[in-house]
Amino acid sequence: QVQLVESGGGLVQPGGSLRLSCTVSGTIFGITMAWYRQAPGKQRELVARITTDRSTNYLDSVKGRFTISRDNVKGAVSLQMDSLKPDDTAVYYCNNFPTTWSWGQGTQVTVSS
C-alpha cells in the first residue's frame, strides 16, 4: 500500500509563499502526480498535476502563482506557492492522477492577515 506524507503547510499572510512537499513510499516513475486541496465546506479539487515528462497543468485560479515539480529518484513531489491569497486556504494533499491511492493526512495552509 502506497503511503503519502505531505508537509510544509502553515499560516502565512496574503502575498506570502509556502513550499509543500510530498513523499511517496512507492515509486512514482511513470505516474502522473498531482496536488489537490479541500477548503472547509467545499469538495476536494485538483490544483496542479505533472506528468512523467514534466508536462504540467494548473487550476486557473493558481496559474502563474503555483509551480509543481517532481523528483522521481526521491519519490517526491513539491508545490511552490507564491502570492498566496485567502482563497488558497485549504488542506492540501498529493496523490496520483487519476487517484487510485489512499489519501494521506494532508497539510493545512492558512492564508490570513
PDB file of C-alpha atoms in Angstrom:
ATOM      1  CA  GLN A   1       0.000   0.000   0.000  1.00  0.00           C
ATOM      2  CA  VAL A   2       1.482   3.325  -1.076  1.00  0.00           C
ATOM      3  CA  GLN A   3       1.722   5.899   1.693  1.00  0.00           C
ATOM      4  CA  LEU A   4       1.692   9.639   1.080  1.00  0.00           C
ATOM      5  CA  VAL A   5       3.092  12.160   3.545  1.00  0.00           C
ATOM      6  CA  GLU A   6       2.526  15.856   2.959  1.00  0.00           C
ATOM      7  CA  SER A   7       4.348  18.631   4.798  1.00  0.00           C
ATOM      8  CA  GLY A   8       5.214  22.295   4.597  1.00  0.00           C
ATOM      9  CA  GLY A   9       1.890  23.928   5.358  1.00  0.00           C
ATOM     10  CA  GLY A  10       1.346  26.711   7.826  1.00  0.00           C
ATOM     11  CA  LEU A  11      -0.042  30.156   8.454  1.00  0.00           C
ATOM     12  CA  VAL A  12       1.053  32.848   6.025  1.00  0.00           C
ATOM     13  CA  GLN A  13      -0.037  36.394   5.265  1.00  0.00           C
ATOM     14  CA  PRO A  14      -1.625  37.283   1.932  1.00  0.00           C
ATOM     15  CA  GLY A  15       1.090  37.699  -0.662  1.00  0.00           C
ATOM     16  CA  GLY A  16       3.384  35.267   1.112  1.00  0.00           C
ATOM     17  CA  SER A  17       4.868  31.980  -0.048  1.00  0.00           C
ATOM     18  CA  LEU A  18       4.970  28.380   1.053  1.00  0.00           C
ATOM     19  CA  ARG A  19       6.563  25.266  -0.360  1.00  0.00           C
ATOM     20  CA  LEU A  20       4.720  21.999   0.137  1.00  0.00           C
ATOM     21  CA  SER A  21       6.446  18.641  -0.061  1.00  0.00           C
ATOM     22  CA  CYS A  22       5.109  15.148  -0.519  1.00  0.00           C
ATOM     23  CA  THR A  23       6.991  11.913  -0.093  1.00  0.00           C
ATOM     24  CA  VAL A  24       5.695   8.694  -1.603  1.00  0.00           C
ATOM     25  CA  SER A  25       6.582   5.304  -0.146  1.00  0.00           C
ATOM     26  CA  GLY A  26       6.494   3.669  -3.567  1.00  0.00           C
ATOM     27  CA  THR A  27       7.891   4.560  -6.945  1.00  0.00           C
ATOM     28  CA  ILE A  28       6.464   7.457  -8.919  1.00  0.00           C
ATOM     29  CA  PHE A  29       8.215   6.518 -12.151  1.00  0.00           C
ATOM     30  CA  GLY A  30       5.687   6.506 -14.972  1.00  0.00           C
ATOM     31  CA  ILE A  31       2.962   8.012 -12.800  1.00  0.00           C
ATOM     32  CA  THR A  32       1.272  11.369 -13.184  1.00  0.00           C
ATOM     33  CA  MET A  33       1.313  13.091  -9.789  1.00  0.00           C
ATOM     34  CA  ALA A  34      -0.875  15.886  -8.551  1.00  0.00           C
ATOM     35  CA  TRP A  35      -1.704  18.238  -5.729  1.00  0.00           C
ATOM     36  CA  TYR A  36      -5.281  18.657  -4.563  1.00  0.00           C
ATOM     37  CA  ARG A  37      -6.912  20.832  -1.945  1.00  0.00           C
ATOM     38  CA  GLN A  38     -10.065  20.890   0.096  1.00  0.00           C
ATOM     39  CA  ALA A  39     -11.367  24.059   1.688  1.00  0.00           C
ATOM     40  CA  PRO A  40     -13.885  23.966   4.547  1.00  0.00           C
ATOM     41  CA  GLY A  41     -17.345  23.094   3.268  1.00  0.00           C
ATOM     42  CA  LYS A  42     -16.112  22.506  -0.276  1.00  0.00           C
ATOM     43  CA  GLN A  43     -15.263  19.496  -2.394  1.00  0.00           C
ATOM     44  CA  ARG A  44     -11.701  18.462  -2.958  1.00  0.00           C
ATOM     45  CA  GLU A  45     -10.310  19.971  -6.173  1.00  0.00           C
ATOM     46  CA  LEU A  46      -7.339  19.358  -8.410  1.00  0.00           C
ATOM     47  CA  VAL A  47      -4.795  22.159  -8.100  1.00  0.00           C
ATOM     48  CA  ALA A  48      -1.910  21.011 -10.289  1.00  0.00           C
ATOM     49  CA  ARG A  49      -0.600  17.901 -11.953  1.00  0.00           C
ATOM     50  CA  ILE A  50       2.688  16.847 -13.517  1.00  0.00           C
ATOM     51  CA  THR A  51       3.295  14.014 -15.931  1.00  0.00           C
ATOM     52  CA  THR A  52       6.324  11.772 -16.121  1.00  0.00           C
ATOM     53  CA  ASP A  53       7.852  14.030 -18.789  1.00  0.00           C
ATOM     54  CA  ARG A  54       7.154  17.034 -16.529  1.00  0.00           C
ATOM     55  CA  SER A  55       4.284  18.474 -18.519  1.00  0.00           C
ATOM     56  CA  THR A  56       2.124  20.493 -16.105  1.00  0.00           C
ATOM     57  CA  ASN A  57      -1.446  21.688 -15.771  1.00  0.00           C
ATOM     58  CA  TYR A  58      -2.903  24.083 -13.222  1.00  0.00           C
ATOM     59  CA  LEU A  59      -6.221  25.196 -11.839  1.00  0.00           C
ATOM     60  CA  ASP A  60      -6.991  28.541 -13.478  1.00  0.00           C
ATOM     61  CA  SER A  61      -7.034  30.390 -10.176  1.00  0.00           C
ATOM     62  CA  VAL A  62      -3.441  29.356  -9.329  1.00  0.00           C
ATOM     63  CA  LYS A  63      -1.827  29.752 -12.748  1.00  0.00           C
ATOM     64  CA  GLY A  64       1.245  31.940 -12.564  1.00  0.00           C
ATOM     65  CA  ARG A  65       1.408  31.629  -8.772  1.00  0.00           C
ATOM     66  CA  PHE A  66       1.924  27.915  -8.107  1.00  0.00           C
ATOM     67  CA  THR A  67       4.597  25.614  -9.523  1.00  0.00           C
ATOM     68  CA  ILE A  68       4.546  21.842  -9.264  1.00  0.00           C
ATOM     69  CA  SER A  69       7.703  19.785  -9.553  1.00  0.00           C
ATOM     70  CA  ARG A  70       8.824  16.210  -9.040  1.00  0.00           C
ATOM     71  CA  ASP A  71      11.897  14.177  -8.151  1.00  0.00           C
ATOM     72  CA  ASN A  72      11.458  10.656  -9.473  1.00  0.00           C
ATOM     73  CA  VAL A  73      14.559   9.326  -7.758  1.00  0.00           C
ATOM     74  CA  LYS A  74      13.488  10.552  -4.327  1.00  0.00           C
ATOM     75  CA  GLY A  75       9.836   9.751  -4.923  1.00  0.00           C
ATOM     76  CA  ALA A  76       8.859  13.297  -4.047  1.00  0.00           C
ATOM     77  CA  VAL A  77       6.524  15.952  -5.378  1.00  0.00           C
ATOM     78  CA  SER A  78       6.580  19.623  -4.425  1.00  0.00           C
ATOM     79  CA  LEU A  79       4.291  22.616  -4.800  1.00  0.00           C
ATOM     80  CA  GLN A  80       5.778  26.094  -4.658  1.00  0.00           C
ATOM     81  CA  MET A  81       3.028  28.553  -3.808  1.00  0.00           C
ATOM     82  CA  ASP A  82       3.647  32.278  -4.243  1.00  0.00           C
ATOM     83  CA  SER A  83       1.419  35.341  -3.973  1.00  0.00           C
ATOM     84  CA  LEU A  84      -0.899  33.414  -1.719  1.00  0.00           C
ATOM     85  CA  LYS A  85      -4.477  34.609  -1.284  1.00  0.00           C
ATOM     86  CA  PRO A  86      -7.047  33.929   1.458  1.00  0.00           C
ATOM     87  CA  ASP A  87      -8.970  31.778  -1.054  1.00  0.00           C
ATOM     88  CA  ASP A  88      -5.984  29.405  -1.122  1.00  0.00           C
ATOM     89  CA  THR A  89      -6.746  28.401   2.459  1.00  0.00           C
ATOM     90  CA  ALA A  90      -7.339  24.652   2.475  1.00  0.00           C
ATOM     91  CA  VAL A  91      -5.892  21.292   3.368  1.00  0.00           C
ATOM     92  CA  TYR A  92      -3.509  20.286   0.581  1.00  0.00           C
ATOM     93  CA  TYR A  93      -2.973  16.695  -0.482  1.00  0.00           C
ATOM     94  CA  CYS A  94      -0.793  14.968  -3.018  1.00  0.00           C
ATOM     95  CA  ASN A  95      -1.817  11.837  -4.869  1.00  0.00           C
ATOM     96  CA  ASN A  96      -1.519  10.228  -8.237  1.00  0.00           C
ATOM     97  CA  PHE A  97      -3.758  11.276 -11.133  1.00  0.00           C
ATOM     98  CA  PRO A  98      -6.293   9.928 -11.576  1.00  0.00           C
ATOM     99  CA  THR A  99      -6.324   8.995  -7.915  1.00  0.00           C
ATOM    100  CA  THR A 100      -6.003   5.310  -7.140  1.00  0.00           C
ATOM    101  CA  TRP A 101      -4.047   5.526  -3.885  1.00  0.00           C
ATOM    102  CA  SER A 102      -5.389   6.172  -0.406  1.00  0.00           C
ATOM    103  CA  TRP A 103      -5.212   9.773   0.724  1.00  0.00           C
ATOM    104  CA  GLY A 104      -2.623  10.984   3.191  1.00  0.00           C
ATOM    105  CA  GLN A 105      -3.413  13.321   6.054  1.00  0.00           C
ATOM    106  CA  GLY A 106      -2.662  16.428   4.054  1.00  0.00           C
ATOM    107  CA  THR A 107      -1.097  19.655   5.222  1.00  0.00           C
ATOM    108  CA  GLN A 108      -3.051  22.724   6.316  1.00  0.00           C
ATOM    109  CA  VAL A 109      -2.428  26.015   4.540  1.00  0.00           C
ATOM    110  CA  THR A 110      -3.985  29.101   6.063  1.00  0.00           C
ATOM    111  CA  VAL A 111      -3.657  32.473   4.363  1.00  0.00           C
ATOM    112  CA  SER A 112      -4.723  35.252   6.669  1.00  0.00           C
ATOM    113  CA  SER A 113      -3.586  38.596   7.976  1.00  0.00           C
TER     114      SER A 113
END
